[in-house]
Amino acid sequence: MPKKQTPHSQKTKLSRHRHKHRHVDALENEFHTVLKSIADGVVVINTDGEVILFNQTAEKITGYQSEEVEESSFEEIFHVQTEGRQKVSFDIHAVLQNGELTETADHIFLLKKDGSTVPITYSIAPIHHNGSKIRGAVITLRDVSREYEINRMKSEFVSIVSHQLRTPLSAIKWFLETLIENHQNDPISDRQRDYLEQAFQSNERMIILINDLLNVSRLESGRVRNDPTSIDVATIFRSVIQEMEIFAHANNVTIDCTFCEKTIPDVYVDPGKIRQVIQNLLSNGVKYTRGKETLRIEVEVRPKEIEFRIQDQGIGIPESDQQRLFEPFFRAENAIATQAEGSGLGLYICKMLLEFNGGRIWVESTVGKGSTFFFTLPRAN
Ligand code: ADP
């Protein structure tokens, strides 16, 4: 039998209820204070993309006070851009609609209230209600000015050192060349000539490495001019293949370009930069071989972009290494074992050059069977 409620028990329940509410309020206040004081910028938005919480660090990073932004649209106030000042979006709609977490891999520049920029990394995580319905999103902003500055100094250091090394290396190259070429007037033994030629080759490799390092530091610091124009990439492929003929022949590799004699739509890119990408990918395809093979180059034209595929039958890349391939200085174990020479900078440079030109690069590979490098370029309108 349920106990009959007396006015007394009714009162107790109510007060307990009130007490519980007070407890929740206190807890909410506590959370609010904690969120407000976190050392990362924290911004909470509702499903309409309006700011409902803006903590102190977010104020410090952006230069806006919470009163100025709360209840306003996050996307209308906050803008981000790349190193090359290309406008990009926070893309909060993808998070609010699909409920997927978005994170930046690299830093990006946030436009502050005073018009200056600050390098940041951010993440946008959906807030789920009862584990399913999306109630909003929480955006965290991290000021990475210090890391950015250290990185800039490192690039500058590499750039200065590389510049300083280039001059003596060019001098050595010139002296060795003169000694090798003038051996009729100035007789040297075959053994001496052999040594000189080896010294010349080593010097050449150092020049290539220094040029790669200089390239990287220029690209990383954004000091590179990118001049996109409408071009036919097949022409670039043809000329790179022609240049590479002797190297390919020496490695027993036949290059088969399936579209080089055809007309493909123009792309909108910097020709010099894309030439470098093609050179790097083809020379890798020729370098990492296991014997007689064919390097096949294919194309797929899509409405907005063109996809190129460079497929080799070489040593392949272990699956565990495939993700790190585009990092600077990374070389897979099987490549080190078969090809002692290499800096591990080529693919990193390719990735950066393509990003500058609105393209992407990725790889599919099986050890012992071969690799296919894919890259895309935006079509010219
Ligand atoms: P490098 O060739 O100087 O080592 P890259 O940046 O061009 O530098 O390449 C990085 C690494 O990616 C190579 O060391 C090798 O492990 C792997 N790689 C690149 N291209 C190929 C390929 N076609 N086949 C197998 N491995 C490759």
GROMACS .gro file of C-alpha atoms and ligand atoms in nm:
model
  408
    1MET     CA    1   0.000   0.000   0.000
    2PRO     CA    2   0.150   0.337  -0.094
    3LYS     CA    3   0.187   0.563   0.199
    4LYS     CA    4  -0.049   0.856   0.198
    5GLN     CA    5   0.142   1.177   0.150
    6THR     CA    6   0.115   1.412   0.436
    7PRO     CA    7   0.164   1.785   0.388
    8HIS     CA    8   0.491   1.732   0.564
    9SER     CA    9   0.632   1.477   0.318
   10GLN     CA   10   0.514   1.697   0.029
   11LYS     CA   11   0.721   1.981   0.165
   12THR     CA   12   1.027   1.766   0.208
   13LYS     CA   13   1.008   1.651  -0.155
   14LEU     CA   14   0.975   2.006  -0.284
   15SER     CA   15   1.264   2.130  -0.083
   16ARG     CA   16   1.468   1.832  -0.193
   17HIS     CA   17   1.376   1.918  -0.550
   18ARG     CA   18   1.479   2.277  -0.499
   19HIS     CA   19   1.793   2.157  -0.334
   20LYS     CA   20   1.873   1.935  -0.634
   21HIS     CA   21   1.821   2.230  -0.868
   22ARG     CA   22   2.050   2.441  -0.663
   23HIS     CA   23   2.302   2.162  -0.683
   24VAL     CA   24   2.276   2.147  -1.063
   25ASP     CA   25   2.300   2.525  -1.086
   26ALA     CA   26   2.609   2.519  -0.872
   27LEU     CA   27   2.758   2.246  -1.085
   28GLU     CA   28   2.677   2.439  -1.403
   29ASN     CA   29   2.832   2.747  -1.259
   30GLU     CA   30   3.136   2.548  -1.167
   31PHE     CA   31   3.162   2.406  -1.522
   32HIS     CA   32   3.115   2.751  -1.663
   33THR     CA   33   3.397   2.886  -1.450
   34VAL     CA   34   3.622   2.595  -1.544
   35LEU     CA   35   3.549   2.638  -1.916
   36LYS     CA   36   3.600   3.012  -1.889
   37SER     CA   37   3.945   2.967  -1.735
   38ILE     CA   38   4.083   2.690  -1.960
   39ALA     CA   39   4.419   2.782  -2.118
   40ASP     CA   40   4.289   2.700  -2.467
   41GLY     CA   41   4.034   2.918  -2.639
   42VAL     CA   42   3.692   2.753  -2.594
   43VAL     CA   43   3.388   2.862  -2.793
   44VAL     CA   44   3.053   2.686  -2.767
   45ILE     CA   45   2.800   2.736  -3.044
   46ASN     CA   46   2.439   2.624  -3.080
   47THR     CA   47   2.286   2.448  -3.381
   48ASP     CA   48   2.234   2.785  -3.553
   49GLY     CA   49   2.607   2.849  -3.530
   50GLU     CA   50   2.559   3.126  -3.270
   51VAL     CA   51   2.814   3.172  -2.995
   52ILE     CA   52   2.679   3.081  -2.652
   53LEU     CA   53   3.005   3.064  -2.460
   54PHE     CA   54   3.333   3.241  -2.525
   55ASN     CA   55   3.607   3.191  -2.268
   56GLN     CA   56   3.886   3.421  -2.155
   57THR     CA   57   4.156   3.260  -2.369
   58ALA     CA   58   3.933   3.292  -2.676
   59GLU     CA   59   3.904   3.662  -2.592
   60LYS     CA   60   4.283   3.687  -2.569
   61ILE     CA   61   4.345   3.504  -2.897
   62THR     CA   62   4.081   3.684  -3.105
   63GLY     CA   63   4.078   4.028  -2.947
   64TYR     CA   64   3.698   4.015  -2.909
   65GLN     CA   65   3.517   4.038  -2.574
   66SER     CA   66   3.257   3.770  -2.503
   67GLU     CA   67   2.977   4.033  -2.491
   68GLU     CA   68   3.064   4.132  -2.848
   69VAL     CA   69   3.031   3.783  -2.991
   70GLU     CA   70   2.782   3.598  -2.774
   71GLU     CA   71   2.455   3.536  -2.960
   72SER     CA   72   2.620   3.632  -3.292
   73SER     CA   73   2.702   3.396  -3.577
   74PHE     CA   74   3.049   3.246  -3.526
   75GLU     CA   75   3.118   3.219  -3.899
   76GLU     CA   76   3.024   3.579  -3.965
   77ILE     CA   77   3.270   3.713  -3.709
   78PHE     CA   78   3.564   3.475  -3.737
   79HIS     CA   79   3.767   3.425  -4.051
   80VAL     CA   80   4.072   3.213  -4.120
   81GLN     CA   81   4.323   3.207  -4.402
   82THR     CA   82   4.621   3.004  -4.517
   83GLU     CA   83   4.985   3.112  -4.515
   84GLY     CA   84   4.933   3.233  -4.873
   85ARG     CA   85   4.637   3.451  -4.755
   86GLN     CA   86   4.384   3.225  -4.921
   87LYS     CA   87   4.051   3.246  -4.736
   88VAL     CA   88   3.932   2.917  -4.589
   89SER     CA   89   3.630   2.834  -4.380
   90PHE     CA   90   3.592   2.684  -4.032
   91ASP     CA   91   3.333   2.454  -4.186
   92ILE     CA   92   3.119   2.427  -3.873
   93HIS     CA   93   2.822   2.314  -4.083
   94ALA     CA   94   2.987   1.980  -4.156
   95VAL     CA   95   3.021   1.926  -3.782
   96LEU     CA   96   2.666   2.038  -3.701
   97GLN     CA   97   2.516   1.831  -3.981
   98ASN     CA   98   2.726   1.515  -3.980
   99GLY     CA   99   2.838   1.520  -3.620
  100GLU     CA  100   3.198   1.456  -3.716
  101LEU     CA  101   3.496   1.597  -3.535
  102THR     CA  102   3.707   1.839  -3.741
  103GLU     CA  103   4.069   1.909  -3.658
  104THR     CA  104   4.342   2.109  -3.827
  105ALA     CA  105   4.660   1.921  -3.904
  106ASP     CA  106   4.860   2.239  -3.963
  107HIS     CA  107   4.837   2.589  -3.833
  108ILE     CA  108   4.611   2.842  -3.996
  109PHE     CA  109   4.581   3.219  -3.952
  110LEU     CA  110   4.291   3.373  -3.764
  111LEU     CA  111   4.200   3.733  -3.835
  112LYS     CA  112   4.188   3.919  -3.506
  113LYS     CA  113   3.955   4.209  -3.425
  114ASP     CA  114   4.232   4.463  -3.489
  115GLY     CA  115   4.296   4.322  -3.838
  116SER     CA  116   4.621   4.143  -3.749
  117THR     CA  117   4.655   3.765  -3.778
  118VAL     CA  118   4.754   3.496  -3.530
  119PRO     CA  119   4.864   3.139  -3.615
  120ILE     CA  120   4.627   2.889  -3.453
  121THR     CA  121   4.527   2.526  -3.460
  122TYR     CA  122   4.168   2.434  -3.384
  123SER     CA  123   3.922   2.153  -3.343
  124ILE     CA  124   3.544   2.151  -3.369
  125ALA     CA  125   3.362   1.874  -3.183
  126PRO     CA  126   2.986   1.815  -3.194
  127ILE     CA  127   2.790   1.824  -2.869
  128HIS     CA  128   2.542   1.537  -2.863
  129HIS     CA  129   2.220   1.538  -2.666
  130ASN     CA  130   2.155   1.203  -2.498
  131GLY     CA  131   2.419   1.051  -2.721
  132SER     CA  132   2.240   1.119  -3.051
  133LYS     CA  133   2.082   1.455  -3.142
  134ILE     CA  134   2.337   1.732  -3.207
  135ARG     CA  135   2.292   2.029  -2.976
  136GLY     CA  136   2.578   2.239  -3.095
  137ALA     CA  137   2.955   2.226  -3.112
  138VAL     CA  138   3.255   2.314  -2.904
  139ILE     CA  139   3.542   2.487  -3.082
  140THR     CA  140   3.886   2.494  -2.926
  141LEU     CA  141   4.143   2.744  -3.047
  142ARG     CA  142   4.512   2.721  -2.967
  143ASP     CA  143   4.753   3.006  -3.021
  144VAL     CA  144   5.065   2.851  -3.181
  145SER     CA  145   5.262   3.176  -3.226
  146ARG     CA  146   5.560   3.040  -3.033
  147GLU     CA  147   5.584   2.716  -3.233
  148TYR     CA  148   5.534   2.919  -3.551
  149GLU     CA  149   5.818   3.155  -3.459
  150ILE     CA  150   6.053   2.866  -3.373
  151ASN     CA  151   5.967   2.703  -3.703
  152ARG     CA  152   6.030   3.027  -3.887
  153MET     CA  153   6.369   3.062  -3.721
  154LYS     CA  154   6.455   2.703  -3.811
  155SER     CA  155   6.362   2.766  -4.175
  156GLU     CA  156   6.566   3.083  -4.177
  157PHE     CA  157   6.865   2.899  -4.029
  158VAL     CA  158   6.840   2.622  -4.290
  159SER     CA  159   6.806   2.883  -4.562
  160ILE     CA  160   7.116   3.077  -4.450
  161VAL     CA  161   7.327   2.762  -4.409
  162SER     CA  162   7.218   2.630  -4.748
  163HIS     CA  163   7.301   2.959  -4.915
  164GLN     CA  164   7.643   2.966  -4.752
  165LEU     CA  165   7.715   2.609  -4.863
  166ARG     CA  166   7.610   2.665  -5.221
  167THR     CA  167   7.897   2.897  -5.309
  168PRO     CA  168   8.187   2.667  -5.204
  169LEU     CA  169   8.011   2.365  -5.359
  170SER     CA  170   7.982   2.548  -5.692
  171ALA     CA  171   8.351   2.637  -5.671
  172ILE     CA  172   8.445   2.273  -5.603
  173LYS     CA  173   8.228   2.165  -5.897
  174TRP     CA  174   8.401   2.410  -6.125
  175PHE     CA  175   8.754   2.301  -6.021
  176LEU     CA  176   8.674   1.931  -6.055
  177GLU     CA  177   8.515   1.985  -6.395
  178THR     CA  178   8.824   2.174  -6.513
  179LEU     CA  179   9.058   1.901  -6.388
  180ILE     CA  180   8.856   1.624  -6.556
  181GLU     CA  181   8.812   1.807  -6.887
  182ASN     CA  182   9.170   1.935  -6.918
  183HIS     CA  183   9.339   1.601  -6.856
  184GLN     CA  184   9.489   1.597  -7.208
  185ASN     CA  185   9.691   1.915  -7.143
  186ASP     CA  186   9.757   1.818  -6.783
  187PRO     CA  187   9.802   1.440  -6.786
  188ILE     CA  188   9.655   1.244  -6.497
  189SER     CA  189   9.643   0.868  -6.438
  190ASP     CA  190   9.322   0.670  -6.490
  191ARG     CA  191   9.302   0.615  -6.118
  192GLN     CA  192   9.327   0.988  -6.048
  193ARG     CA  193   9.058   1.055  -6.309
  194ASP     CA  194   8.836   0.794  -6.146
  195TYR     CA  195   8.879   0.962  -5.806
  196LEU     CA  196   8.806   1.303  -5.953
  197GLU     CA  197   8.489   1.173  -6.115
  198GLN     CA  198   8.373   1.020  -5.789
  199ALA     CA  199   8.444   1.346  -5.608
  200PHE     CA  200   8.246   1.527  -5.879
  201GLN     CA  201   7.945   1.292  -5.832
  202SER     CA  202   7.952   1.332  -5.453
  203ASN     CA  203   7.965   1.706  -5.493
  204GLU     CA  204   7.669   1.693  -5.733
  205ARG     CA  205   7.465   1.498  -5.477
  206MET     CA  206   7.545   1.757  -5.214
  207ILE     CA  207   7.433   2.034  -5.449
  208ILE     CA  208   7.102   1.854  -5.506
  209LEU     CA  209   7.052   1.812  -5.131
  210ILE     CA  210   7.130   2.176  -5.061
  211ASN     CA  211   6.891   2.284  -5.336
  212ASP     CA  212   6.619   2.062  -5.185
  213LEU     CA  213   6.680   2.214  -4.841
  214LEU     CA  214   6.662   2.564  -4.984
  215ASN     CA  215   6.344   2.473  -5.165
  216VAL     CA  216   6.188   2.341  -4.844
  217SER     CA  217   6.282   2.645  -4.637
  218ARG     CA  218   6.145   2.879  -4.903
  219LEU     CA  219   5.821   2.687  -4.930
  220GLU     CA  220   5.781   2.657  -4.553
  221SER     CA  221   5.832   3.026  -4.496
  222GLY     CA  222   5.586   3.117  -4.770
  223ARG     CA  223   5.856   3.312  -4.956
  224VAL     CA  224   5.768   3.141  -5.282
  225ARG     CA  225   5.591   3.309  -5.565
  226ASN     CA  226   5.326   3.096  -5.723
  227ASP     CA  227   5.219   3.213  -6.067
  228PRO     CA  228   4.930   2.998  -6.186
  229THR     CA  229   4.822   3.008  -6.546
  230SER     CA  230   4.622   2.788  -6.787
  231ILE     CA  231   4.850   2.514  -6.916
  232ASP     CA  232   4.850   2.178  -7.088
  233VAL     CA  233   5.020   1.933  -6.848
  234ALA     CA  234   5.075   1.673  -7.119
  235THR     CA  235   5.344   1.904  -7.266
  236ILE     CA  236   5.526   1.910  -6.933
  237PHE     CA  237   5.503   1.531  -6.901
  238ARG     CA  238   5.646   1.489  -7.254
  239SER     CA  239   5.941   1.715  -7.186
  240VAL     CA  240   6.021   1.558  -6.844
  241ILE     CA  241   6.000   1.207  -6.995
  242GLN     CA  242   6.240   1.311  -7.271
  243GLU     CA  243   6.485   1.451  -7.017
  244MET     CA  244   6.464   1.133  -6.813
  245GLU     CA  245   6.517   0.891  -7.102
  246ILE     CA  246   6.884   0.815  -7.033
  247PHE     CA  247   6.824   0.769  -6.660
  248ALA     CA  248   6.524   0.542  -6.727
  249HIS     CA  249   6.716   0.338  -6.984
  250ALA     CA  250   7.006   0.291  -6.741
  251ASN     CA  251   6.755   0.152  -6.487
  252ASN     CA  252   6.582  -0.075  -6.738
  253VAL     CA  253   6.258   0.120  -6.712
  254THR     CA  254   6.025   0.198  -7.002
  255ILE     CA  255   5.802   0.500  -6.950
  256ASP     CA  256   5.455   0.461  -7.100
  257CYS     CA  257   5.246   0.776  -7.098
  258THR     CA  258   4.894   0.685  -7.210
  259PHE     CA  259   4.777   1.042  -7.278
  260CYS     CA  260   5.090   1.236  -7.374
  261GLU     CA  261   5.003   1.239  -7.743
  262LYS     CA  262   4.640   1.334  -7.680
  263THR     CA  263   4.477   1.662  -7.588
  264ILE     CA  264   4.361   1.694  -7.231
  265PRO     CA  265   4.186   1.997  -7.080
  266ASP     CA  266   4.405   2.274  -6.939
  267VAL     CA  267   4.478   2.305  -6.570
  268TYR     CA  268   4.532   2.626  -6.374
  269VAL     CA  269   4.871   2.593  -6.199
  270ASP     CA  270   5.225   2.730  -6.185
  271PRO     CA  271   5.405   2.537  -6.466
  272GLY     CA  272   5.750   2.541  -6.298
  273LYS     CA  273   5.613   2.400  -5.972
  274ILE     CA  274   5.418   2.123  -6.142
  275ARG     CA  275   5.722   2.036  -6.351
  276GLN     CA  276   5.912   1.979  -6.024
  277VAL     CA  277   5.633   1.751  -5.895
  278ILE     CA  278   5.636   1.544  -6.215
  279GLN     CA  279   6.016   1.524  -6.216
  280ASN     CA  280   6.021   1.401  -5.857
  281LEU     CA  281   5.750   1.139  -5.902
  282LEU     CA  282   5.891   1.004  -6.229
  283SER     CA  283   6.245   0.988  -6.097
  284ASN     CA  284   6.123   0.796  -5.789
  285GLY     CA  285   5.934   0.558  -6.018
  286VAL     CA  286   6.253   0.497  -6.212
  287LYS     CA  287   6.474   0.482  -5.901
  288TYR     CA  288   6.284   0.236  -5.678
  289THR     CA  289   6.275  -0.057  -5.920
  290ARG     CA  290   6.342  -0.428  -5.892
  291GLY     CA  291   6.450  -0.493  -6.251
  292LYS     CA  292   6.302  -0.452  -6.596
  293GLU     CA  293   5.972  -0.272  -6.566
  294THR     CA  294   5.725  -0.025  -6.712
  295LEU     CA  295   5.629   0.303  -6.551
  296ARG     CA  296   5.274   0.373  -6.660
  297ILE     CA  297   5.126   0.724  -6.652
  298GLU     CA  298   4.749   0.760  -6.673
  299VAL     CA  299   4.496   1.039  -6.649
  300GLU     CA  300   4.133   1.081  -6.548
  301VAL     CA  301   3.955   1.402  -6.635
  302ARG     CA  302   3.685   1.506  -6.387
  303PRO     CA  303   3.450   1.808  -6.397
  304LYS     CA  304   3.661   2.022  -6.163
  305GLU     CA  305   4.001   1.852  -6.158
  306ILE     CA  306   4.232   1.617  -6.342
  307GLU     CA  307   4.377   1.315  -6.166
  308PHE     CA  308   4.717   1.179  -6.272
  309ARG     CA  309   4.845   0.833  -6.179
  310ILE     CA  310   5.205   0.720  -6.193
  311GLN     CA  311   5.214   0.346  -6.155
  312ASP     CA  312   5.536   0.151  -6.111
  313GLN     CA  313   5.617  -0.217  -6.065
  314GLY     CA  314   5.897  -0.151  -5.820
  315ILE     CA  315   5.984  -0.231  -5.459
  316GLY     CA  316   5.660  -0.094  -5.311
  317ILE     CA  317   5.613   0.076  -4.974
  318PRO     CA  318   5.533  -0.104  -4.645
  319GLU     CA  319   5.179  -0.014  -4.532
  320SER     CA  320   5.300   0.116  -4.196
  321ASP     CA  321   5.527   0.367  -4.374
  322GLN     CA  322   5.274   0.495  -4.627
  323GLN     CA  323   5.130   0.762  -4.396
  324ARG     CA  324   5.469   0.912  -4.315
  325LEU     CA  325   5.592   0.923  -4.673
  326PHE     CA  326   5.507   1.289  -4.721
  327GLU     CA  327   5.689   1.401  -4.405
  328PRO     CA  328   6.031   1.569  -4.446
  329PHE     CA  329   6.334   1.335  -4.439
  330PHE     CA  330   6.122   1.022  -4.413
  331ARG     CA  331   6.253   0.721  -4.606
  332ALA     CA  332   6.109   0.369  -4.587
  333GLU     CA  333   6.339   0.086  -4.470
  334ASN     CA  334   6.317  -0.106  -4.798
  335ALA     CA  335   6.412   0.209  -4.991
  336ILE     CA  336   6.716   0.272  -4.771
  337ALA     CA  337   6.822  -0.090  -4.825
  338THR     CA  338   6.797  -0.075  -5.204
  339GLN     CA  339   6.882   0.290  -5.271
  340ALA     CA  340   7.133   0.435  -5.030
  341GLU     CA  341   7.105   0.780  -5.188
  342GLY     CA  342   6.810   1.004  -5.115
  343SER     CA  343   6.714   1.285  -4.882
  344GLY     CA  344   6.350   1.201  -4.816
  345LEU     CA  345   6.256   1.557  -4.914
  346GLY     CA  346   6.117   1.496  -5.263
  347LEU     CA  347   5.765   1.390  -5.170
  348TYR     CA  348   5.738   1.652  -4.897
  349ILE     CA  349   5.825   1.917  -5.157
  350CYS     CA  350   5.571   1.763  -5.400
  351LYS     CA  351   5.298   1.782  -5.135
  352MET     CA  352   5.373   2.145  -5.057
  353LEU     CA  353   5.393   2.246  -5.424
  354LEU     CA  354   5.062   2.077  -5.494
  355GLU     CA  355   4.895   2.239  -5.193
  356PHE     CA  356   5.011   2.576  -5.321
  357ASN     CA  357   4.840   2.495  -5.649
  358GLY     CA  358   4.513   2.357  -5.516
  359GLY     CA  359   4.609   1.993  -5.572
  360ARG     CA  360   4.634   1.679  -5.358
  361ILE     CA  361   4.869   1.380  -5.352
  362TRP     CA  362   4.839   1.028  -5.214
  363VAL     CA  363   4.973   0.678  -5.268
  364GLU     CA  364   4.857   0.318  -5.293
  365SER     CA  365   5.123   0.051  -5.274
  366THR     CA  366   5.202  -0.316  -5.211
  367VAL     CA  367   5.552  -0.431  -5.116
  368GLY     CA  368   5.712  -0.633  -5.393
  369LYS     CA  369   5.438  -0.541  -5.643
  370GLY     CA  370   5.469  -0.167  -5.694
  371SER     CA  371   5.326   0.172  -5.609
  372THR     CA  372   5.083   0.416  -5.766
  373PHE     CA  373   5.121   0.784  -5.686
  374PHE     CA  374   4.808   0.990  -5.749
  375PHE     CA  375   4.788   1.366  -5.773
  376THR     CA  376   4.518   1.609  -5.876
  377LEU     CA  377   4.529   1.954  -6.035
  378PRO     CA  378   4.241   2.203  -6.064
  379ARG     CA  379   4.102   2.254  -6.414
  380ALA     CA  380   4.119   2.592  -6.579
  381ASN     CA  381   3.779   2.752  -6.639
  382ADP     P1  382   6.403   1.014  -5.155
  382ADP     O1  383   6.366   0.944  -5.283
  382ADP     O2  384   6.512   1.113  -5.170
  382ADP     O3  385   6.428   0.918  -5.043
  382ADP     P2  386   6.130   1.113  -5.150
  382ADP     O4  387   6.071   1.215  -5.060
  382ADP     O5  388   6.116   1.133  -5.296
  382ADP     O6  389   6.279   1.100  -5.107
  382ADP     O7  390   6.064   0.976  -5.111
  382ADP     C1  391   6.048   0.940  -4.976
  382ADP     C2  392   6.042   0.791  -4.960
  382ADP     O8  393   5.923   0.740  -5.021
  382ADP     C3  394   6.153   0.716  -5.027
  382ADP     O9  395   6.269   0.713  -4.950
  382ADP     C4  396   6.090   0.578  -5.042
  382ADP    O10  397   6.092   0.511  -4.917
  382ADP     C5  398   5.947   0.610  -5.073
  382ADP     N1  399   5.914   0.612  -5.218
  382ADP     C6  400   5.893   0.720  -5.295
  382ADP     N2  401   5.860   0.685  -5.420
  382ADP     C7  402   5.861   0.551  -5.423
  382ADP     C8  403   5.833   0.453  -5.523
  382ADP     N3  404   5.798   0.489  -5.648
  382ADP     N4  405   5.844   0.323  -5.489
  382ADP     C9  406   5.877   0.286  -5.364
  382ADP     N5  407   5.904   0.373  -5.265
  382ADP    C10  408   5.896   0.503  -5.293
   0.00000   0.00000   0.00000
